[in-house]
JSON list of C-alpha atoms in Angstrom, two decimals:
[
{"chain": "A", "resi": 30, "resn": "MET", "atom": "CA", "xyz": [35.97, 43.03, -3.03]},
{"chain": "A", "resi": 31, "resn": "PRO", "atom": "CA", "xyz": [32.73, 44.00, -4.80]},
{"chain": "A", "resi": 32, "resn": "HIS", "atom": "CA", "xyz": [29.85, 44.84, -2.47]},
{"chain": "A", "resi": 33, "resn": "TRP", "atom": "CA", "xyz": [27.59, 42.18, -4.01]},
{"chain": "A", "resi": 34, "resn": "LEU", "atom": "CA", "xyz": [30.14, 39.47, -3.08]},
{"chain": "A", "resi": 35, "resn": "ILE", "atom": "CA", "xyz": [30.22, 40.40, 0.59]},
{"chain": "A", "resi": 36, "resn": "ILE", "atom": "CA", "xyz": [28.09, 38.23, 2.87]},
{"chain": "A", "resi": 37, "resn": "PRO", "atom": "CA", "xyz": [27.38, 39.69, 6.32]},
{"chain": "A", "resi": 38, "resn": "ASN", "atom": "CA", "xyz": [29.47, 38.04, 9.06]},
{"chain": "A", "resi": 39, "resn": "LEU", "atom": "CA", "xyz": [31.36, 35.88, 6.55]},
{"chain": "A", "resi": 40, "resn": "PRO", "atom": "CA", "xyz": [34.42, 37.99, 5.73]},
{"chain": "A", "resi": 41, "resn": "SER", "atom": "CA", "xyz": [37.28, 36.32, 3.92]},
{"chain": "A", "resi": 42, "resn": "ASN", "atom": "CA", "xyz": [39.24, 35.55, 7.10]},
{"chain": "A", "resi": 43, "resn": "LEU", "atom": "CA", "xyz": [40.97, 32.35, 8.20]},
{"chain": "A", "resi": 44, "resn": "GLY", "atom": "CA", "xyz": [37.87, 30.96, 9.94]},
{"chain": "A", "resi": 45, "resn": "THR", "atom": "CA", "xyz": [35.62, 31.44, 6.92]},
{"chain": "A", "resi": 46, "resn": "ILE", "atom": "CA", "xyz": [38.19, 30.03, 4.50]},
{"chain": "A", "resi": 47, "resn": "ALA", "atom": "CA", "xyz": [38.81, 27.00, 6.73]},
{"chain": "A", "resi": 48, "resn": "THR", "atom": "CA", "xyz": [35.06, 26.39, 6.98]},
{"chain": "A", "resi": 49, "resn": "LEU", "atom": "CA", "xyz": [34.68, 26.55, 3.21]},
{"chain": "A", "resi": 50, "resn": "VAL", "atom": "CA", "xyz": [37.58, 24.09, 2.75]},
{"chain": "A", "resi": 51, "resn": "TYR", "atom": "CA", "xyz": [36.13, 21.68, 5.32]},
{"chain": "A", "resi": 52, "resn": "ALA", "atom": "CA", "xyz": [32.62, 21.95, 3.85]},
{"chain": "A", "resi": 53, "resn": "THR", "atom": "CA", "xyz": [33.89, 21.36, 0.32]},
{"chain": "A", "resi": 54, "resn": "LEU", "atom": "CA", "xyz": [35.89, 18.31, 1.32]},
{"chain": "A", "resi": 55, "resn": "TYR", "atom": "CA", "xyz": [32.99, 16.90, 3.36]},
{"chain": "A", "resi": 56, "resn": "ILE", "atom": "CA", "xyz": [30.69, 17.34, 0.35]},
{"chain": "A", "resi": 57, "resn": "LEU", "atom": "CA", "xyz": [33.22, 15.53, -1.84]},
{"chain": "A", "resi": 58, "resn": "MET", "atom": "CA", "xyz": [33.48, 12.65, 0.66]},
{"chain": "A", "resi": 59, "resn": "GLU", "atom": "CA", "xyz": [29.72, 12.17, 1.18]},
{"chain": "A", "resi": 60, "resn": "PRO", "atom": "CA", "xyz": [27.63, 14.59, -0.92]},
{"chain": "A", "resi": 61, "resn": "VAL", "atom": "CA", "xyz": [24.31, 14.41, 0.95]},
{"chain": "A", "resi": 62, "resn": "ALA", "atom": "CA", "xyz": [25.77, 14.38, 4.48]},
{"chain": "A", "resi": 63, "resn": "GLY", "atom": "CA", "xyz": [28.33, 17.05, 3.57]},
{"chain": "A", "resi": 64, "resn": "GLY", "atom": "CA", "xyz": [25.65, 19.14, 1.90]},
{"chain": "A", "resi": 65, "resn": "LEU", "atom": "CA", "xyz": [23.53, 18.98, 5.05]},
{"chain": "A", "resi": 66, "resn": "LEU", "atom": "CA", "xyz": [26.48, 19.90, 7.26]},
{"chain": "A", "resi": 67, "resn": "ALA", "atom": "CA", "xyz": [27.84, 22.78, 5.13]},
{"chain": "A", "resi": 68, "resn": "PRO", "atom": "CA", "xyz": [25.07, 25.31, 5.95]},
{"chain": "A", "resi": 69, "resn": "LEU", "atom": "CA", "xyz": [25.38, 24.50, 9.66]},
{"chain": "A", "resi": 70, "resn": "MET", "atom": "CA", "xyz": [29.13, 25.07, 9.52]},
{"chain": "A", "resi": 71, "resn": "LEU", "atom": "CA", "xyz": [28.71, 28.35, 7.65]},
{"chain": "A", "resi": 72, "resn": "ALA", "atom": "CA", "xyz": [26.05, 29.50, 10.13]},
{"chain": "A", "resi": 73, "resn": "GLY", "atom": "CA", "xyz": [28.37, 28.67, 13.03]},
{"chain": "A", "resi": 74, "resn": "THR", "atom": "CA", "xyz": [31.21, 30.55, 11.36]},
{"chain": "A", "resi": 75, "resn": "ALA", "atom": "CA", "xyz": [28.96, 33.56, 10.72]},
{"chain": "A", "resi": 76, "resn": "TYR", "atom": "CA", "xyz": [27.87, 33.56, 14.37]},
{"chain": "A", "resi": 77, "resn": "ALA", "atom": "CA", "xyz": [31.48, 33.28, 15.57]},
{"chain": "A", "resi": 78, "resn": "ASN", "atom": "CA", "xyz": [32.43, 36.22, 13.34]},
{"chain": "A", "resi": 79, "resn": "HIS", "atom": "CA", "xyz": [29.44, 38.17, 14.67]},
{"chain": "A", "resi": 80, "resn": "LEU", "atom": "CA", "xyz": [30.51, 37.50, 18.27]},
{"chain": "A", "resi": 81, "resn": "THR", "atom": "CA", "xyz": [34.06, 38.58, 17.50]},
{"chain": "A", "resi": 82, "resn": "SER", "atom": "CA", "xyz": [32.93, 41.78, 15.80]},
{"chain": "A", "resi": 83, "resn": "THR", "atom": "CA", "xyz": [30.48, 42.54, 18.62]},
{"chain": "A", "resi": 84, "resn": "TYR", "atom": "CA", "xyz": [32.53, 41.61, 21.69]},
{"chain": "A", "resi": 85, "resn": "GLY", "atom": "CA", "xyz": [36.07, 41.78, 20.32]},
{"chain": "A", "resi": 86, "resn": "GLN", "atom": "CA", "xyz": [38.81, 39.87, 22.09]},
{"chain": "A", "resi": 87, "resn": "THR", "atom": "CA", "xyz": [36.48, 38.84, 24.91]},
{"chain": "A", "resi": 88, "resn": "ALA", "atom": "CA", "xyz": [34.70, 36.44, 22.56]},
{"chain": "A", "resi": 89, "resn": "ASN", "atom": "CA", "xyz": [38.05, 35.02, 21.46]},
{"chain": "A", "resi": 90, "resn": "TYR", "atom": "CA", "xyz": [39.15, 34.50, 25.07]},
{"chain": "A", "resi": 91, "resn": "TRP", "atom": "CA", "xyz": [35.93, 32.62, 25.87]},
{"chain": "A", "resi": 92, "resn": "ALA", "atom": "CA", "xyz": [36.26, 30.53, 22.72]},
{"chain": "A", "resi": 93, "resn": "LEU", "atom": "CA", "xyz": [39.88, 29.70, 23.52]},
{"chain": "A", "resi": 94, "resn": "GLY", "atom": "CA", "xyz": [38.99, 28.75, 27.10]},
{"chain": "A", "resi": 95, "resn": "LEU", "atom": "CA", "xyz": [36.16, 26.51, 25.94]},
{"chain": "A", "resi": 96, "resn": "HIS", "atom": "CA", "xyz": [38.43, 24.95, 23.33]},
{"chain": "A", "resi": 97, "resn": "ILE", "atom": "CA", "xyz": [41.15, 24.17, 25.89]},
{"chain": "A", "resi": 98, "resn": "PHE", "atom": "CA", "xyz": [38.57, 22.77, 28.34]},
{"chain": "A", "resi": 99, "resn": "SER", "atom": "CA", "xyz": [37.17, 20.53, 25.58]},
{"chain": "A", "resi": 100, "resn": "TRP", "atom": "CA", "xyz": [40.60, 19.15, 24.71]},
{"chain": "A", "resi": 101, "resn": "ILE", "atom": "CA", "xyz": [41.33, 18.40, 28.37]},
{"chain": "A", "resi": 102, "resn": "ALA", "atom": "CA", "xyz": [37.93, 16.70, 28.74]},
{"chain": "A", "resi": 103, "resn": "GLN", "atom": "CA", "xyz": [38.64, 14.61, 25.63]},
{"chain": "A", "resi": 104, "resn": "PHE", "atom": "CA", "xyz": [42.01, 13.42, 26.95]},
{"chain": "A", "resi": 105, "resn": "VAL", "atom": "CA", "xyz": [40.56, 12.63, 30.39]},
{"chain": "A", "resi": 106, "resn": "GLY", "atom": "CA", "xyz": [37.55, 10.88, 28.86]},
{"chain": "A", "resi": 107, "resn": "HIS", "atom": "CA", "xyz": [39.67, 8.73, 26.58]},
{"chain": "A", "resi": 108, "resn": "GLY", "atom": "CA", "xyz": [42.01, 7.85, 29.43]},
{"chain": "A", "resi": 109, "resn": "VAL", "atom": "CA", "xyz": [39.28, 7.01, 31.93]},
{"chain": "A", "resi": 110, "resn": "PHE", "atom": "CA", "xyz": [36.67, 5.33, 29.71]},
{"chain": "A", "resi": 111, "resn": "GLU", "atom": "CA", "xyz": [38.74, 3.85, 26.87]},
{"chain": "A", "resi": 112, "resn": "GLY", "atom": "CA", "xyz": [42.09, 3.41, 28.53]},
{"chain": "A", "resi": 113, "resn": "ARG", "atom": "CA", "xyz": [43.93, 4.75, 25.51]},
{"chain": "A", "resi": 114, "resn": "ALA", "atom": "CA", "xyz": [45.01, 8.01, 23.94]},
{"chain": "A", "resi": 115, "resn": "PRO", "atom": "CA", "xyz": [42.66, 9.85, 21.56]},
{"chain": "A", "resi": 116, "resn": "ALA", "atom": "CA", "xyz": [43.10, 9.56, 17.79]},
{"chain": "A", "resi": 117, "resn": "LEU", "atom": "CA", "xyz": [45.05, 12.82, 17.87]},
{"chain": "A", "resi": 118, "resn": "MET", "atom": "CA", "xyz": [48.04, 10.81, 19.03]},
{"chain": "A", "resi": 119, "resn": "ASP", "atom": "CA", "xyz": [47.79, 8.48, 16.01]},
{"chain": "A", "resi": 120, "resn": "ASN", "atom": "CA", "xyz": [46.79, 10.71, 13.13]},
{"chain": "A", "resi": 121, "resn": "LEU", "atom": "CA", "xyz": [46.33, 14.48, 12.98]},
{"chain": "A", "resi": 122, "resn": "VAL", "atom": "CA", "xyz": [44.23, 14.36, 9.79]},
{"chain": "A", "resi": 123, "resn": "GLN", "atom": "CA", "xyz": [41.85, 11.93, 11.45]},
{"chain": "A", "resi": 124, "resn": "ALA", "atom": "CA", "xyz": [41.64, 14.02, 14.60]},
{"chain": "A", "resi": 125, "resn": "PHE", "atom": "CA", "xyz": [41.12, 17.44, 13.01]},
{"chain": "A", "resi": 126, "resn": "PHE", "atom": "CA", "xyz": [39.35, 16.62, 9.76]},
{"chain": "A", "resi": 127, "resn": "LEU", "atom": "CA", "xyz": [37.60, 13.26, 9.95]},
{"chain": "A", "resi": 128, "resn": "ALA", "atom": "CA", "xyz": [36.49, 13.21, 13.60]},
{"chain": "A", "resi": 129, "resn": "PRO", "atom": "CA", "xyz": [34.00, 16.11, 13.26]},
{"chain": "A", "resi": 130, "resn": "PHE", "atom": "CA", "xyz": [32.51, 14.49, 10.16]},
{"chain": "A", "resi": 131, "resn": "PHE", "atom": "CA", "xyz": [32.37, 11.14, 11.97]},
{"chain": "A", "resi": 132, "resn": "VAL", "atom": "CA", "xyz": [30.27, 12.74, 14.71]},
{"chain": "A", "resi": 133, "resn": "TRP", "atom": "CA", "xyz": [27.96, 14.24, 12.09]},
{"chain": "A", "resi": 134, "resn": "MET", "atom": "CA", "xyz": [27.61, 10.85, 10.35]},
{"chain": "A", "resi": 135, "resn": "GLU", "atom": "CA", "xyz": [26.75, 9.25, 13.73]},
{"chain": "A", "resi": 136, "resn": "ILE", "atom": "CA", "xyz": [23.96, 11.81, 14.19]},
{"chain": "A", "resi": 137, "resn": "LEU", "atom": "CA", "xyz": [22.63, 11.13, 10.70]},
{"chain": "A", "resi": 138, "resn": "PHE", "atom": "CA", "xyz": [22.83, 7.35, 11.21]},
{"chain": "A", "resi": 139, "resn": "ARG", "atom": "CA", "xyz": [20.72, 7.68, 14.36]},
{"chain": "A", "resi": 140, "resn": "LEU", "atom": "CA", "xyz": [18.16, 9.56, 12.26]},
{"chain": "A", "resi": 141, "resn": "GLY", "atom": "CA", "xyz": [18.03, 6.69, 9.74]},
{"chain": "A", "resi": 142, "resn": "TYR", "atom": "CA", "xyz": [20.50, 7.91, 7.11]},
{"chain": "A", "resi": 143, "resn": "ARG", "atom": "CA", "xyz": [21.94, 5.17, 4.84]},
{"chain": "A", "resi": 144, "resn": "PRO", "atom": "CA", "xyz": [21.32, 2.10, 7.00]},
{"chain": "A", "resi": 145, "resn": "GLY", "atom": "CA", "xyz": [23.37, -0.12, 4.68]},
{"chain": "A", "resi": 146, "resn": "LEU", "atom": "CA", "xyz": [26.44, 2.05, 5.11]},
{"chain": "A", "resi": 147, "resn": "ARG", "atom": "CA", "xyz": [25.86, 2.16, 8.85]},
{"chain": "A", "resi": 148, "resn": "ASN", "atom": "CA", "xyz": [25.72, -1.65, 9.03]},
{"chain": "A", "resi": 149, "resn": "ARG", "atom": "CA", "xyz": [28.95, -2.02, 7.03]},
{"chain": "A", "resi": 150, "resn": "LEU", "atom": "CA", "xyz": [30.73, 0.53, 9.23]},
{"chain": "A", "resi": 151, "resn": "ASP", "atom": "CA", "xyz": [29.41, -1.03, 12.44]},
{"chain": "A", "resi": 152, "resn": "LYS", "atom": "CA", "xyz": [30.72, -4.44, 11.36]},
{"chain": "A", "resi": 153, "resn": "ALA", "atom": "CA", "xyz": [34.12, -2.99, 10.44]},
{"chain": "A", "resi": 154, "resn": "VAL", "atom": "CA", "xyz": [34.34, -1.11, 13.74]},
{"chain": "A", "resi": 155, "resn": "GLU", "atom": "CA", "xyz": [33.34, -4.19, 15.73]},
{"chain": "A", "resi": 156, "resn": "LYS", "atom": "CA", "xyz": [36.03, -6.19, 13.96]},
{"chain": "A", "resi": 157, "resn": "GLU", "atom": "CA", "xyz": [38.64, -3.56, 14.86]},
{"chain": "A", "resi": 158, "resn": "VAL", "atom": "CA", "xyz": [37.43, -3.42, 18.47]},
{"chain": "A", "resi": 159, "resn": "GLN", "atom": "CA", "xyz": [37.70, -7.21, 18.76]},
{"chain": "A", "resi": 160, "resn": "ARG", "atom": "CA", "xyz": [41.20, -7.12, 17.28]},
{"chain": "A", "resi": 161, "resn": "TYR", "atom": "CA", "xyz": [42.17, -4.37, 19.73]},
{"chain": "A", "resi": 162, "resn": "ARG", "atom": "CA", "xyz": [40.73, -6.26, 22.69]},
{"chain": "A", "resi": 163, "resn": "SER", "atom": "CA", "xyz": [42.43, -9.51, 21.74]},
{"chain": "A", "resi": 164, "resn": "SER", "atom": "CA", "xyz": [45.78, -7.78, 21.29]},
{"chain": "A", "resi": 165, "resn": "LYS", "atom": "CA", "xyz": [45.31, -6.02, 24.62]},
{"chain": "A", "resi": 166, "resn": "THR", "atom": "CA", "xyz": [44.82, -9.29, 26.49]},
{"chain": "A", "resi": 167, "resn": "LYS", "atom": "CA", "xyz": [48.03, -10.75, 25.06]},
{"chain": "A", "resi": 168, "resn": "GLY", "atom": "CA", "xyz": [51.31, -10.02, 26.82]},
{"chain": "A", "resi": 169, "resn": "ASN", "atom": "CA", "xyz": [51.19, -7.45, 29.56]},
{"chain": "A", "resi": 170, "resn": "GLY", "atom": "CA", "xyz": [47.95, -5.94, 28.33]},
{"chain": "A", "resi": 171, "resn": "ALA", "atom": "CA", "xyz": [49.50, -2.63, 27.32]},
{"chain": "A", "resi": 172, "resn": "VAL", "atom": "CA", "xyz": [48.87, -1.54, 23.76]},
{"chain": "A", "resi": 173, "resn": "PRO", "atom": "CA", "xyz": [50.16, 2.01, 23.18]},
{"chain": "A", "resi": 174, "resn": "ASN", "atom": "CA", "xyz": [47.72, 4.03, 21.07]},
{"chain": "A", "resi": 175, "resn": "GLY", "atom": "CA", "xyz": [46.19, 0.90, 19.54]},
{"chain": "A", "resi": 176, "resn": "LYS", "atom": "CA", "xyz": [49.49, -0.27, 18.08]},
{"chain": "A", "resi": 177, "resn": "VAL", "atom": "CA", "xyz": [50.62, -3.86, 18.16]},
{"chain": "A", "resi": 178, "resn": "ASN", "atom": "CA", "xyz": [54.21, -4.75, 17.31]},
{"chain": "A", "resi": 179, "resn": "GLY", "atom": "CA", "xyz": [54.76, -1.16, 16.22]},
{"chain": "A", "resi": 180, "resn": "LYS", "atom": "CA", "xyz": [51.99, -1.31, 13.60]},
{"chain": "A", "resi": 181, "resn": "ALA", "atom": "CA", "xyz": [48.66, 0.41, 13.81]},
{"chain": "A", "resi": 182, "resn": "ASN", "atom": "CA", "xyz": [45.61, -1.84, 13.99]}
]
């Protein structure tokens, strides 16, 4: 690779490529929000690459441990506070691709970004929550992963 194409701490490895794919798709979904998130993602990737090059496998072990702890906390949190499995159990694309962008959109909404879109999404979410709650109260109250009669809500 030509020297002028090399960016410090952003080698063409799996992490950098995945970040570029995510950032590109986020920009295509919502250009302003994706454009604001892309530099943060690239900075995080550069820092992760820096830690790996500085501390070697130790950084990877810490990252893996934190990752596993976060997944366990997510499953426990969903089970205790929501009483249902996380979206991972319903849809892998939603869990791995859309969920991080959803969190970013929530942050932007709290900062006043696109209030009309926020209102439309809040109404749609409230409608789905009401449908979930009403289906949960019918029968024995058990709705596996938000599915009623074998169909996703």
